[in-house]
C-alpha positions as MATLAB code, in Angstrom:
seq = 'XXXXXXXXXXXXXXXXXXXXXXXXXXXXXXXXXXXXXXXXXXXXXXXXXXXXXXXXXXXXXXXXXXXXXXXXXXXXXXXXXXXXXXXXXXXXXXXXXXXXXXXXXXXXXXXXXXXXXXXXXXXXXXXXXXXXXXXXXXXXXXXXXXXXXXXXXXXXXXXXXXXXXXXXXXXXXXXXXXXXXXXXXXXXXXXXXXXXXXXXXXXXXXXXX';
ca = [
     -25.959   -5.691   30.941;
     -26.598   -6.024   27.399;
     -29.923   -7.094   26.440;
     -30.719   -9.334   23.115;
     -33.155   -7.530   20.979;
     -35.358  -10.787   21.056;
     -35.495  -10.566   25.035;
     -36.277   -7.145   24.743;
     -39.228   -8.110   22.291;
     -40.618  -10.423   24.551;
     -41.248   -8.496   27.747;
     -44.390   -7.339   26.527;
     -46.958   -7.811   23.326;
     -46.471   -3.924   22.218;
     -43.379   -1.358   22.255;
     -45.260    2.114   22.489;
     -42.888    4.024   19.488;
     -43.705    7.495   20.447;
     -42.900   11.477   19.597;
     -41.209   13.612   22.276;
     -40.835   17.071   21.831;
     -40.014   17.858   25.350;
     -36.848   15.831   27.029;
     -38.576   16.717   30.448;
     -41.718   14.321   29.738;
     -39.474   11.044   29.167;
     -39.681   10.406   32.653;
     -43.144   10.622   33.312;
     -44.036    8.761   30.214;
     -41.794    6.147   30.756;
     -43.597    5.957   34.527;
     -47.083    6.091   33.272;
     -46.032    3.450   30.783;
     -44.716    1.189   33.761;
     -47.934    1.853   35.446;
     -49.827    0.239   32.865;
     -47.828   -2.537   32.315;
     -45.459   -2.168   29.823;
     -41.648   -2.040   30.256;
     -40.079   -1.420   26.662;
     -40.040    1.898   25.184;
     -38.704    3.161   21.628;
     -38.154    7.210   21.466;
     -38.156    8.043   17.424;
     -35.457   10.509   16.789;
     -37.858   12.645   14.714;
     -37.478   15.485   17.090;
     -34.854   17.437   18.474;
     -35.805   16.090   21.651;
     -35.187   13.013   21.414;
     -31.538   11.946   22.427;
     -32.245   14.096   25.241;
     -35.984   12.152   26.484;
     -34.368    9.154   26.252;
     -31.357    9.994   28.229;
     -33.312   11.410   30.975;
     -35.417    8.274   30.809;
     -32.772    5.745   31.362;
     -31.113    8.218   34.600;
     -34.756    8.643   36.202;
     -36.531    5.498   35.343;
     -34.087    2.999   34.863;
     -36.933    0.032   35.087;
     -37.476    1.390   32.074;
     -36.048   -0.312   28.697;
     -35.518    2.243   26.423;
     -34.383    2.504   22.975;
     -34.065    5.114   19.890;
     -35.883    5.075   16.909;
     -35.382    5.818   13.369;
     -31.686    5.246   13.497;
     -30.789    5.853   10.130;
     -26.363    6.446   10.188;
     -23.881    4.752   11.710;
     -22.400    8.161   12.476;
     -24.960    8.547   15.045;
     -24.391    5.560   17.324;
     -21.791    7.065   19.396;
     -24.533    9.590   20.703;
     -26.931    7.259   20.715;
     -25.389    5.048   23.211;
     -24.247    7.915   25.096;
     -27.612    8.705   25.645;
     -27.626    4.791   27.321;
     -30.166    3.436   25.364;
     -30.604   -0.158   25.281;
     -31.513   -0.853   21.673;
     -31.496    0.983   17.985;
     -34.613    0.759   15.772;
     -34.027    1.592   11.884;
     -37.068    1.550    9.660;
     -34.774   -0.622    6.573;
     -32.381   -3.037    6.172;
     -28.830   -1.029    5.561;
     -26.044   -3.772    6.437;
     -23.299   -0.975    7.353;
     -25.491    0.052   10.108;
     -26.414   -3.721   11.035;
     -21.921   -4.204   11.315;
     -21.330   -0.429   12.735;
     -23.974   -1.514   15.417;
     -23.182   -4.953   15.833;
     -19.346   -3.743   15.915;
     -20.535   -0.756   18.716;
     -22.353   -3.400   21.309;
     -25.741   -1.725   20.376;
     -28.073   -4.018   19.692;
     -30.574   -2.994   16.362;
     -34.012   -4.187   14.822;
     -33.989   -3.477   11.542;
     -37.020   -2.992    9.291;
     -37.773   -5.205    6.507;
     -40.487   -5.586    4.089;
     -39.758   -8.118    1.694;
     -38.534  -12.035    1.524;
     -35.267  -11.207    0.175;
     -34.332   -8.765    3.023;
     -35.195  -11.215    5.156;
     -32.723  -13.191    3.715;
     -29.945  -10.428    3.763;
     -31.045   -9.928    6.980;
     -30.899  -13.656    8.371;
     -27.202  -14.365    6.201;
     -26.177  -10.775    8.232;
     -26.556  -13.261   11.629;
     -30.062  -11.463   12.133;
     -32.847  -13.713   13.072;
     -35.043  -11.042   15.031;
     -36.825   -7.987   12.882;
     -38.544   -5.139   12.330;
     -41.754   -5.578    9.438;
     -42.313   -2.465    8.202;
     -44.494   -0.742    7.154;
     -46.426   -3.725    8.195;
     -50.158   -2.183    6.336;
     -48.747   -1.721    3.311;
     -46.602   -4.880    3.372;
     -49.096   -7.328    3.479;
     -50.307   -7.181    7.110;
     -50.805  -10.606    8.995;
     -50.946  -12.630    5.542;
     -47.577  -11.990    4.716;
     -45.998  -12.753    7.686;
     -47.937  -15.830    7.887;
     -46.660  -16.689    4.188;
     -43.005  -16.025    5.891;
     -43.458  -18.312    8.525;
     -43.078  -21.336    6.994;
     -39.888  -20.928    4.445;
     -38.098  -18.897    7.294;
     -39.136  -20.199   10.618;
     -36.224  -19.108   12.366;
     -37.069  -15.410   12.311;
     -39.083  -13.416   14.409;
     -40.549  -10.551   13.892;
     -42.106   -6.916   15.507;
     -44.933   -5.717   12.988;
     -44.878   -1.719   12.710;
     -46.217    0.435   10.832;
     -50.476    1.471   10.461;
     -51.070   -1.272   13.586;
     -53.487   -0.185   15.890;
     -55.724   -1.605   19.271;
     -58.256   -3.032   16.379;
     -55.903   -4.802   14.192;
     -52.999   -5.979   17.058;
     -54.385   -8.961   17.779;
     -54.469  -10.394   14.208;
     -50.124  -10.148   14.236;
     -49.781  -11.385   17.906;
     -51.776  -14.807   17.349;
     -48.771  -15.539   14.327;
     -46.095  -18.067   15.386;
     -43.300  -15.779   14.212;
     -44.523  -12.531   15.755;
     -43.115  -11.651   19.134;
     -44.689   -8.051   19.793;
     -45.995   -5.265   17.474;
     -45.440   -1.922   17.462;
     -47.311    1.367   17.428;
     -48.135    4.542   18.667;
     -51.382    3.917   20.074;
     -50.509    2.842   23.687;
     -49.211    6.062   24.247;
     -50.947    9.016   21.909;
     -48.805   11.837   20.917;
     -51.524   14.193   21.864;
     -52.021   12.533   25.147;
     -48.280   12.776   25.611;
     -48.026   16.550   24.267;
     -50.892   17.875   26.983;
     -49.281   15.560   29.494;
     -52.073   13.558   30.450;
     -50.363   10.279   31.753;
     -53.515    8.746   33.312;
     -54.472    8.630   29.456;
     -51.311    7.005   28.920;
     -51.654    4.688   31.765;
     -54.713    3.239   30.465;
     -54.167    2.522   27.002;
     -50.774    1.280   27.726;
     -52.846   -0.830   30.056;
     -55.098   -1.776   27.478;
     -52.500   -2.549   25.035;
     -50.280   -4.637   27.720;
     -53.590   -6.965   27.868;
     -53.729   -7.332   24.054;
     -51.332  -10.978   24.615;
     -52.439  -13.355   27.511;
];
């Protein structure tokens, strides 16, 4: 089944966007990740390994909703979904990918940072996105400046968001979930130490409620 990128936004308050340089850890990530409460995953495809984690995490851990990051070419979708991951995460707004994507069944967050993509975005049939790099972009304020003159859209917050700062997106009206690396640390994930992960993914699955 085909998941909206909305429901998948709104099984949790954070999507752990991680680093894998070893396919073989998916699994156990993805478990330790269940463990503390969180059920969305995006695997950037900064790494060879990437295709390949995610791949293994959707055979061993199906639970698991798990989608590819950085998608940056249409001419990689055809792996991508071979791999059978539920969603595509691109850090811009590129409307050939939103169509190729749209036209392959995969559903895709794109990244925005301004107003006007927005608007690209929402006439493109989009109404839930990625705000990145959401720091730099204006942080909280911005989005809270969106709000109003395009209350329709939704958004996930990426980019410089940590355990300190989370909070300050999720209590906005047109934020469903942010993203970030910090409920699952790359070095915790590199020396395999998934009771680290289980705990901040714990502590980040509290962050909402």
């Amino acid at each position: 089944m085909t998941l909206a990128v909305r429901d998948i936004l709104t099984r949790g308050p954070v999507i752990p966007v991680v680093t894998i340089d070893d396919p073989t850890d998916g699994p156990d990530l993805a478990r330790a990740l269940l463990d503390g409460g969180i059920s969305v995953i995006e695997v950037t495809m900064r790494t060879p390994a990437a295709l390949a984690a995610v791949r293994a995490i959707r055979a061993e851990v199906p639970e698991m909703i798990a989608g590819v990051g950085t998608l940056l070419d249409p001419d990689r979708i055809a792996e991508v979904l071979a791999t059978g991951a539920q969603f595509a995460v691109s850090p811009g707004l590129d409307l050939s990918l939103v169509a190729a994507c749209k036209a392959a069944g995969l559903p895709l967050l794109p990244g925005v940072q301004t107003v006007s993509e927005a608007m690209a975005a929402r006439r493109a049939g989009l109404d839930t996105l990625k705000f990145f790099p959401a720091k730099t972009a204006g942080g909280p304020a911005a989005l809270k400046q969106i709000q109003p003159v395009l209350p329709d859209l939704r958004f996930c917050p990426t980019g410089g968001i940590g355990p300190s700062d989370a909070q300050d997106y999720l209590a906005l009206a047109n934020v469903l979930c942010v993203g970030g690396s910090f409920p699952a640390p790359t070095d915790a994930i590199r020396s395999r130490d998934w009771a680290a992960v289980r705990d901040t993914a714990g502590h980040a699955a509290a962050l909402r409620g």
